[in-house]
Short mmCIF file of C-alpha atoms in Angstrom, two decimals:
data_model
loop_
_atom_site.label_atom_id
_atom_site.label_comp_id
_atom_site.label_asym_id
_atom_site.label_seq_id
_atom_site.Cartn_x
_atom_site.Cartn_y
_atom_site.Cartn_z
CA UNK A 1 11.99 71.21 -11.37
CA UNK A 2 11.73 74.30 -9.11
CA UNK A 3 9.14 76.85 -10.20
CA UNK A 4 10.51 80.29 -11.09
CA UNK A 5 8.89 82.97 -8.94
CA UNK A 6 9.99 86.34 -7.61
CA UNK A 7 9.33 86.30 -3.87
CA UNK A 8 11.59 89.02 -2.52
CA UNK A 9 8.63 91.20 -1.41
CA UNK A 10 7.08 88.47 0.76
CA UNK A 11 8.53 86.95 3.91
CA UNK A 12 8.58 83.21 3.19
CA UNK A 13 9.35 80.46 5.66
CA UNK A 14 11.73 77.62 4.90
CA UNK A 15 8.65 75.40 4.46
CA UNK A 16 7.19 77.83 1.91
CA UNK A 17 10.45 77.77 -0.07
CA UNK A 18 10.66 73.99 0.11
CA UNK A 19 7.16 73.81 -1.35
CA UNK A 20 8.09 76.17 -4.17
CA UNK A 21 11.22 74.14 -4.86
CA UNK A 22 9.12 71.01 -5.36
CA UNK A 23 10.32 69.14 -2.27
CA UNK A 24 6.73 68.32 -1.30
CA UNK A 25 5.71 67.31 -4.82
CA UNK A 26 4.61 69.08 -7.97
CA UNK A 27 0.99 69.55 -6.89
CA UNK A 28 2.03 71.29 -3.67
CA UNK A 29 4.54 73.38 -5.61
CA UNK A 30 1.85 74.66 -7.97
CA UNK A 31 -0.51 75.31 -5.06
CA UNK A 32 2.17 77.28 -3.20
CA UNK A 33 2.96 79.25 -6.33
CA UNK A 34 -0.72 80.23 -6.54
CA UNK A 35 -0.77 81.22 -2.86
CA UNK A 36 2.37 83.35 -3.21
CA UNK A 37 1.17 85.04 -6.39
CA UNK A 38 -2.09 85.83 -4.65
CA UNK A 39 -0.17 87.28 -1.70
CA UNK A 40 1.71 89.56 -4.10
CA UNK A 41 -1.52 90.71 -5.74
CA UNK A 42 -3.02 91.47 -2.33
CA UNK A 43 0.20 93.15 -1.14
CA UNK A 44 0.37 90.76 1.80
CA UNK A 45 3.69 90.82 3.64
CA UNK A 46 3.75 87.15 4.62
CA UNK A 47 1.91 83.83 4.64
CA UNK A 48 0.33 82.37 7.78
CA UNK A 49 -0.75 78.88 8.86
CA UNK A 50 -4.39 77.84 8.64
CA UNK A 51 -6.09 75.42 11.05
CA UNK A 52 -8.98 74.38 8.80
CA UNK A 53 -10.27 74.84 5.24
CA UNK A 54 -13.80 74.72 3.86
CA UNK A 55 -13.98 74.51 0.07
CA UNK A 56 -16.75 75.71 -2.25
CA UNK A 57 -15.71 73.64 -5.28
CA UNK A 58 -17.56 70.29 -4.94
CA UNK A 59 -20.11 70.99 -7.67
CA UNK A 60 -20.03 70.19 -11.36
CA UNK A 61 -19.09 73.28 -13.40
CA UNK A 62 -17.79 71.65 -16.57
CA UNK A 63 -15.04 69.44 -17.95
CA UNK A 64 -12.29 72.03 -17.49
CA UNK A 65 -12.71 71.91 -13.72
CA UNK A 66 -12.75 68.11 -13.74
CA UNK A 67 -9.55 68.03 -15.81
CA UNK A 68 -7.83 70.39 -13.38
CA UNK A 69 -8.85 68.33 -10.33
CA UNK A 70 -7.85 65.05 -12.00
CA UNK A 71 -4.39 66.47 -12.75
CA UNK A 72 -3.95 67.42 -9.09
CA UNK A 73 -4.96 63.94 -7.94
CA UNK A 74 -2.66 62.28 -10.49
CA UNK A 75 0.19 64.42 -9.18
CA UNK A 76 -0.45 63.22 -5.63
CA UNK A 77 -2.20 66.27 -4.19
CA UNK A 78 -3.23 65.83 -0.53
CA UNK A 79 -4.66 68.36 1.89
CA UNK A 80 -2.39 69.25 4.83
CA UNK A 81 -5.06 70.53 7.25
CA UNK A 82 -8.58 69.29 8.08
CA UNK A 83 -10.71 70.24 5.08
CA UNK A 84 -14.47 70.02 4.64
CA UNK A 85 -16.57 70.43 1.50
CA UNK A 86 -19.43 72.82 0.92
CA UNK A 87 -22.80 71.81 -0.49
CA UNK A 88 -22.69 70.17 -3.92
CA UNK A 89 -24.80 70.92 -6.98
CA UNK A 90 -26.94 67.81 -6.45
CA UNK A 91 -28.06 65.39 -3.76
CA UNK A 92 -25.81 62.37 -4.17
CA UNK A 93 -27.95 59.65 -2.58
CA UNK A 94 -29.61 57.42 -5.17
CA UNK A 95 -33.04 57.99 -3.60
CA UNK A 96 -32.60 61.77 -3.74
CA UNK A 97 -34.85 64.14 -5.73
CA UNK A 98 -31.92 65.26 -7.96
CA UNK A 99 -31.87 63.92 -11.55
CA UNK A 100 -29.38 61.03 -12.07
CA UNK A 101 -27.36 62.95 -14.68
CA UNK A 102 -26.78 65.86 -12.31
CA UNK A 103 -26.07 63.48 -9.45
CA UNK A 104 -23.43 61.52 -11.38
CA UNK A 105 -21.65 64.66 -12.57
CA UNK A 106 -21.54 66.13 -9.07
CA UNK A 107 -20.37 62.82 -7.58
CA UNK A 108 -17.40 62.70 -9.95
CA UNK A 109 -16.21 66.05 -8.62
CA UNK A 110 -16.74 65.07 -4.98
CA UNK A 111 -14.75 61.86 -5.44
CA UNK A 112 -11.75 63.83 -6.70
CA UNK A 113 -11.85 66.03 -3.61
CA UNK A 114 -12.14 62.90 -1.46
CA UNK A 115 -9.04 61.50 -3.17
CA UNK A 116 -7.18 64.58 -1.95
CA UNK A 117 -8.23 63.83 1.64
CA UNK A 118 -11.21 66.14 2.02
CA UNK A 119 -14.09 65.30 4.38
CA UNK A 120 -17.13 65.18 2.09
CA UNK A 121 -19.81 66.28 4.55
CA UNK A 122 -21.22 68.55 1.79
CA UNK A 123 -22.70 71.18 4.07
CA UNK A 124 -22.73 74.96 3.98
CA UNK A 125 -22.63 74.92 7.80
CA UNK A 126 -19.30 73.30 8.75
CA UNK A 127 -19.52 74.94 12.17
CA UNK A 128 -22.27 72.40 13.01
CA UNK A 129 -19.86 69.49 12.64
CA UNK A 130 -17.79 68.07 15.52
CA UNK A 131 -14.57 69.90 16.33
CA UNK A 132 -15.70 73.29 15.12
CA UNK A 133 -13.23 76.21 15.22
CA UNK A 134 -12.54 78.18 18.36
CA UNK A 135 -11.70 81.77 19.22
CA UNK A 136 -8.52 82.84 17.44
CA UNK A 137 -8.31 79.94 14.99
CA UNK A 138 -7.15 80.85 11.48
CA UNK A 139 -9.32 79.41 8.71
CA UNK A 140 -9.55 79.48 4.94
CA UNK A 141 -13.30 79.20 4.47
CA UNK A 142 -15.13 80.14 1.31
CA UNK A 143 -18.89 79.79 1.98
CA UNK A 144 -20.32 83.22 2.84
CA UNK A 145 -22.61 82.24 5.72
CA UNK A 146 -19.87 80.10 7.27
CA UNK A 147 -17.37 82.94 6.97
CA UNK A 148 -19.57 85.47 8.76
CA UNK A 149 -20.49 82.92 11.45
CA UNK A 150 -16.87 81.94 12.07
CA UNK A 151 -15.75 85.56 12.35
CA UNK A 152 -18.72 86.97 14.24
CA UNK A 153 -19.98 84.19 16.49
CA UNK A 154 -16.95 81.95 17.01
CA UNK A 155 -14.24 84.61 16.92
CA UNK A 156 -12.14 82.62 14.46
CA UNK A 157 -10.54 84.46 11.54
CA UNK A 158 -11.17 84.02 7.85
CA UNK A 159 -11.79 86.02 4.74
CA UNK A 160 -14.30 84.91 2.15
CA UNK A 161 -11.67 82.83 0.42
CA UNK A 162 -12.17 82.62 -3.32
CA UNK A 163 -12.43 79.25 -5.06
CA UNK A 164 -9.07 77.59 -5.83
CA UNK A 165 -7.29 79.80 -3.29
CA UNK A 166 -9.26 77.80 -0.71
CA UNK A 167 -8.01 74.55 -2.27
CA UNK A 168 -4.42 75.80 -2.52
CA UNK A 169 -4.56 76.80 1.14
CA UNK A 170 -5.71 73.28 1.98
CA UNK A 171 -2.90 71.71 -0.07
CA UNK A 172 -0.21 73.90 1.51
CA UNK A 173 -1.65 74.81 4.93
CA UNK A 174 -0.78 78.45 4.19
CA UNK A 175 -2.70 81.60 3.26
CA UNK A 176 -1.72 85.25 2.60
CA UNK A 177 -2.15 87.42 5.69
CA UNK A 178 -4.64 90.05 4.57
CA UNK A 179 -8.12 91.36 5.29
CA UNK A 180 -9.84 89.91 8.34
CA UNK A 181 -6.72 88.05 9.46
CA UNK A 182 -5.42 91.47 10.55
CA UNK A 183 -6.46 93.11 13.83
CA UNK A 184 -7.06 96.51 12.24
CA UNK A 185 -9.50 95.11 9.68
CA UNK A 186 -11.68 93.54 12.38
CA UNK A 187 -12.49 96.82 14.12
CA UNK A 188 -16.09 98.06 13.88
CA UNK A 189 -16.63 100.73 11.25
CA UNK A 190 -20.15 101.83 12.25
CA UNK A 191 -22.63 101.45 15.11
CA UNK A 192 -26.17 100.15 14.68
CA UNK A 193 -28.30 101.38 17.58
CA UNK A 194 -30.96 98.71 18.20
CA UNK A 195 -32.37 100.18 21.41
CA UNK A 196 -35.65 101.21 19.75
CA UNK A 197 -36.55 97.62 18.81
CA UNK A 198 -38.93 95.73 21.13
CA UNK A 199 -37.64 92.89 23.30
CA UNK A 200 -39.42 90.28 21.20
CA UNK A 201 -37.19 91.19 18.27
CA UNK A 202 -34.35 89.15 19.75
CA UNK A 203 -36.50 86.04 20.37
CA UNK A 204 -38.02 85.98 16.87
CA UNK A 205 -35.77 84.33 14.25
CA UNK A 206 -37.55 86.11 11.40
CA UNK A 207 -36.52 89.46 12.89
CA UNK A 208 -32.89 88.40 12.72
CA UNK A 209 -33.32 87.44 9.06
CA UNK A 210 -34.72 90.89 8.29
CA UNK A 211 -32.02 92.68 10.27
CA UNK A 212 -29.45 90.75 8.24
CA UNK A 213 -31.10 91.75 4.95
CA UNK A 214 -31.18 95.38 6.07
CA UNK A 215 -27.52 95.31 7.09
CA UNK A 216 -26.46 93.78 3.79
CA UNK A 217 -28.50 96.23 1.75
CA UNK A 218 -27.23 99.35 3.54
CA UNK A 219 -23.76 98.54 4.87
CA UNK A 220 -22.31 96.11 2.29
CA UNK A 221 -18.62 95.68 3.20
CA UNK A 222 -18.74 97.45 6.59
CA UNK A 223 -18.05 95.85 9.97
CA UNK A 224 -21.15 96.89 11.94
CA UNK A 225 -21.42 96.85 15.73
CA UNK A 226 -24.97 96.20 16.97
CA UNK A 227 -25.71 97.80 20.34
CA UNK A 228 -28.75 98.20 22.55
CA UNK A 229 -30.00 94.59 22.45
CA UNK A 230 -32.25 93.83 25.40
CA UNK A 231 -31.93 90.04 25.14
CA UNK A 232 -29.04 87.81 24.09
CA UNK A 233 -30.05 86.14 20.80
CA UNK A 234 -29.46 82.46 20.14
CA UNK A 235 -26.72 81.04 17.97
CA UNK A 236 -29.21 80.04 15.28
CA UNK A 237 -30.60 83.59 15.35
CA UNK A 238 -27.14 85.06 14.81
CA UNK A 239 -26.28 82.69 11.97
CA UNK A 240 -29.53 83.57 10.18
CA UNK A 241 -28.73 87.26 10.59
CA UNK A 242 -25.21 86.76 9.28
CA UNK A 243 -26.28 84.61 6.33
CA UNK A 244 -28.79 87.25 5.22
CA UNK A 245 -26.24 90.06 5.61
CA UNK A 246 -23.68 88.14 3.55
CA UNK A 247 -26.26 87.46 0.83
CA UNK A 248 -27.79 90.91 0.44
CA UNK A 249 -24.36 92.54 0.83
CA UNK A 250 -20.77 91.49 1.37
CA UNK A 251 -20.59 91.57 5.16
CA UNK A 252 -18.10 89.02 6.51
CA UNK A 253 -17.98 90.19 10.13
CA UNK A 254 -20.40 91.88 12.51
CA UNK A 255 -20.15 92.46 16.25
CA UNK A 256 -22.93 92.39 18.86
CA UNK A 257 -22.10 94.27 22.04
CA UNK A 258 -21.90 91.95 25.04
CA UNK A 259 -22.50 88.88 22.90
CA UNK A 260 -19.91 88.17 20.19
CA UNK A 261 -16.28 87.46 21.17
CA UNK A 262 -14.52 90.64 20.01
CA UNK A 263 -17.36 93.14 20.29
CA UNK A 264 -16.16 94.96 23.38
CA UNK A 265 -12.42 95.23 22.76
CA UNK A 266 -12.33 98.10 20.26
CA UNK A 267 -12.74 101.88 20.79
CA UNK A 268 -15.96 103.01 19.11
CA UNK A 269 -16.75 106.48 20.48
CA UNK A 270 -15.67 108.06 17.20
CA UNK A 271 -17.92 105.91 14.99
CA UNK A 272 -21.01 107.05 13.14
CA UNK A 273 -24.22 105.63 14.66
CA UNK A 274 -27.41 104.65 12.80
CA UNK A 275 -30.75 103.95 14.50
CA UNK A 276 -32.53 100.74 13.46
CA UNK A 277 -36.32 100.89 13.79
CA UNK A 278 -39.30 98.60 13.27
CA UNK A 279 -40.30 100.80 10.32
CA UNK A 280 -37.05 99.93 8.56
CA UNK A 281 -37.72 96.24 9.12
CA UNK A 282 -41.21 96.68 7.65
CA UNK A 283 -39.67 98.25 4.56
CA UNK A 284 -37.10 95.45 4.28
CA UNK A 285 -39.83 92.81 4.55
CA UNK A 286 -42.17 94.40 1.98
CA UNK A 287 -40.84 92.61 -1.14
CA UNK A 288 -41.31 89.23 0.57
CA UNK A 289 -44.77 89.64 2.11
CA UNK A 290 -46.92 87.93 -0.50
CA UNK A 291 -50.70 88.23 -0.68
CA UNK A 292 -52.98 86.82 2.03
CA UNK A 293 -54.31 83.33 1.13
CA UNK A 294 -52.38 83.23 -2.16
CA UNK A 295 -51.52 79.77 -3.45
CA UNK A 296 -48.14 78.48 -2.29
CA UNK A 297 -46.57 75.61 -4.23
CA UNK A 298 -43.89 74.50 -1.76
CA UNK A 299 -42.22 75.33 1.54
CA UNK A 300 -38.39 75.32 1.71
CA UNK A 301 -36.57 75.48 5.03
CA UNK A 302 -32.88 75.28 5.79
CA UNK A 303 -30.64 77.92 4.22
CA UNK A 304 -28.09 77.73 5.76
CA UNK A 305 -28.56 74.02 6.44
CA UNK A 306 -30.94 73.50 9.36
CA UNK A 307 -29.21 72.88 12.67
CA UNK A 308 -30.08 69.93 14.89
CA UNK A 309 -31.85 72.31 17.29
CA UNK A 310 -33.94 73.65 14.40
CA UNK A 311 -34.79 70.12 13.24
CA UNK A 312 -35.88 69.16 16.75
CA UNK A 313 -37.98 72.32 17.08
CA UNK A 314 -39.61 71.65 13.69
CA UNK A 315 -40.48 68.08 14.68
CA UNK A 316 -41.84 69.16 18.06
CA UNK A 317 -43.95 71.90 16.47
CA UNK A 318 -45.41 69.58 13.82
CA UNK A 319 -46.30 66.97 16.44
CA UNK A 320 -47.82 69.54 18.81
CA UNK A 321 -49.98 71.07 16.08
CA UNK A 322 -50.58 67.75 14.27
CA UNK A 323 -49.41 69.41 11.05
CA UNK A 324 -49.60 67.31 7.90
CA UNK A 325 -48.39 68.93 4.71
CA UNK A 326 -50.61 69.12 1.65
CA UNK A 327 -47.85 70.70 -0.45
CA UNK A 328 -44.17 69.69 -0.72
CA UNK A 329 -42.03 70.67 2.27
CA UNK A 330 -38.25 70.45 1.80
CA UNK A 331 -35.83 70.84 4.70
CA UNK A 332 -32.16 71.08 3.80
CA UNK A 333 -29.60 69.92 6.32
CA UNK A 334 -26.26 68.14 6.57
CA UNK A 335 -25.77 64.40 6.48
CA UNK A 336 -24.42 64.64 10.01
CA UNK A 337 -27.57 66.35 11.35
CA UNK A 338 -29.84 64.01 9.38
CA UNK A 339 -28.11 61.00 10.92
CA UNK A 340 -28.42 62.51 14.39
CA UNK A 341 -32.12 63.04 13.77
CA UNK A 342 -32.48 59.39 12.75
CA UNK A 343 -30.67 58.27 15.91
CA UNK A 344 -33.20 60.24 17.98
CA UNK A 345 -36.07 58.55 16.06
CA UNK A 346 -37.39 61.90 14.85
CA UNK A 347 -36.77 61.67 11.10
CA UNK A 348 -39.67 59.27 10.69
CA UNK A 349 -42.04 61.72 12.34
CA UNK A 350 -41.15 64.35 9.77
CA UNK A 351 -41.46 61.94 6.86
CA UNK A 352 -44.95 60.78 7.88
CA UNK A 353 -46.05 64.41 8.02
CA UNK A 354 -44.88 65.17 4.48
CA UNK A 355 -41.39 66.58 5.05
CA UNK A 356 -38.54 65.64 2.70
CA UNK A 357 -35.05 65.98 4.16
CA UNK A 358 -32.59 67.19 1.52
CA UNK A 359 -28.86 66.67 2.06
CA UNK A 360 -25.66 67.41 0.08
CA UNK A 361 -27.06 70.48 -1.70
CA UNK A 362 -29.21 73.57 -1.24
CA UNK A 363 -32.81 73.58 -2.35
CA UNK A 364 -32.52 76.88 -4.22
CA UNK A 365 -29.99 75.28 -6.61
CA UNK A 366 -31.59 74.44 -9.93
CA UNK A 367 -32.36 70.73 -10.25
CA UNK A 368 -32.22 69.87 -6.53
CA UNK A 369 -35.97 69.85 -5.86
CA UNK A 370 -38.37 68.61 -8.53
CA UNK A 371 -40.30 71.10 -10.67
CA UNK A 372 -40.13 74.29 -8.56
CA UNK A 373 -42.77 76.70 -9.79
CA UNK A 374 -45.21 79.37 -8.70
CA UNK A 375 -44.56 80.60 -5.17
CA UNK A 376 -42.28 79.15 -2.49
CA UNK A 377 -42.54 80.12 1.18
CA UNK A 378 -39.39 80.02 3.30
CA UNK A 379 -38.19 81.04 6.76
CA UNK A 380 -34.76 81.98 5.35
CA UNK A 381 -33.95 85.43 4.02
CA UNK A 382 -31.03 83.93 2.12
CA UNK A 383 -33.34 81.44 0.39
CA UNK A 384 -35.84 84.20 -0.41
CA UNK A 385 -33.07 86.44 -1.76
CA UNK A 386 -31.48 83.82 -4.05
CA UNK A 387 -34.39 81.49 -4.79
CA UNK A 388 -36.37 83.82 -7.01
CA UNK A 389 -33.49 84.46 -9.40
CA UNK A 390 -32.08 80.94 -9.41
CA UNK A 391 -35.40 79.18 -9.95
CA UNK A 392 -37.48 81.89 -11.65
CA UNK A 393 -40.17 81.73 -8.98
CA UNK A 394 -41.80 84.07 -6.49
CA UNK A 395 -40.47 83.83 -2.94
CA UNK A 396 -42.30 84.74 0.25
CA UNK A 397 -40.74 85.01 3.71
CA UNK A 398 -42.43 83.87 6.91
CA UNK A 399 -41.70 82.49 10.34
CA UNK A 400 -41.93 78.79 11.16
CA UNK A 401 -45.56 79.07 12.31
CA UNK A 402 -46.49 80.67 8.99
CA UNK A 403 -44.62 77.97 7.09
CA UNK A 404 -46.33 75.07 8.87
CA UNK A 405 -49.82 76.58 8.64
CA UNK A 406 -49.25 77.26 4.94
CA UNK A 407 -47.91 73.74 4.35
CA UNK A 408 -51.10 72.35 5.87
CA UNK A 409 -53.49 74.49 3.81
CA UNK A 410 -51.59 75.16 0.58
CA UNK A 411 -52.37 78.86 0.88
CA UNK A 412 -50.33 81.61 2.54
CA UNK A 413 -51.19 81.86 6.21
CA UNK A 414 -50.10 84.57 8.62
CA UNK A 415 -50.61 83.61 12.26
CA UNK A 416 -49.89 87.01 13.78
CA UNK A 417 -46.45 86.06 15.12
CA UNK A 418 -44.62 88.01 12.40
CA UNK A 419 -45.24 91.70 13.18
CA UNK A 420 -42.96 92.88 10.36
CA UNK A 421 -44.88 91.06 7.61
#
């Protein structure tokens, strides 16, 4: 039976109306009703097509969520665009460190999403998978680091799509046109003058993590434009910066002059400019410095999930320095990157040196790594920001050299490569 809904304020296509009328099935009708109601709440004028969806729901949050997903599957719900799944609440492999009870509950949720046609890669970094979005693509992504990367580095368009709206967009292929889908909302709102920072800033991943924290703490929902960079930073550098900014604040888009796709197309002479200095990075780093030689209980790398380039660099560094961990070292990555590492015969090198690869989840989720306690050292500002609260532990931030030296000794080591710590 058609669903009653007032739609006169929104321009709907014939496809949208067919969905509402139930011609594509009851599950699609309910999903479209949700999308249209959301459009009305956001005062969007129309719905637009999406090319890809990335959903944040594949974790166990209780029986109510399971009942809702089962009802959709029973009603024949199927995604209409390529759709990937974010990290789950547990590692699903039977040899994983996650407890069996958590693993089984999470797997039941993932299987329901699979039944709807989702690609269960279970990664927070869908842009590392084959066929990643391109400039101008319209997405409905929900994971914060993926959103800021898609907008800022790839030049695709997405808001931080809330849970269930992301699923309804996948089931209908449509999303309200609002926020960062609109040209006006993508314009820079402030300028960050980076000209006072030394050249090495842009080669040092830890500096990008701290810049991201600083941006999130001070500019929240702004669209900052970074200018005055002396060196073009790497893609991994930019994603670390974006992930930190989206964690400490609500930044979903930043521009880097001469680097990111849309940075140079907007007028900015009227914008307020703020100088970023090394002193501000020192202040940002202070809560995560730790105490020299303090005991460290574990090292956690990979938030967002480590890229293949990062995994290769880690392996190369451990081999070159003959690093062998005396404390647990967890590296979180996607199944896809793990399999690539195995095909290059590098995963075994990490395992023999004491590294545990964690897939399907994030290591700062409770229950993913066994018995987290004391102090954890990480190279990720996002991990440091969330880990302390989620796991009730102390978190310390360092660069990769610090992490490997600390893993070898069990005590916090600073090798002099982190001038802001």
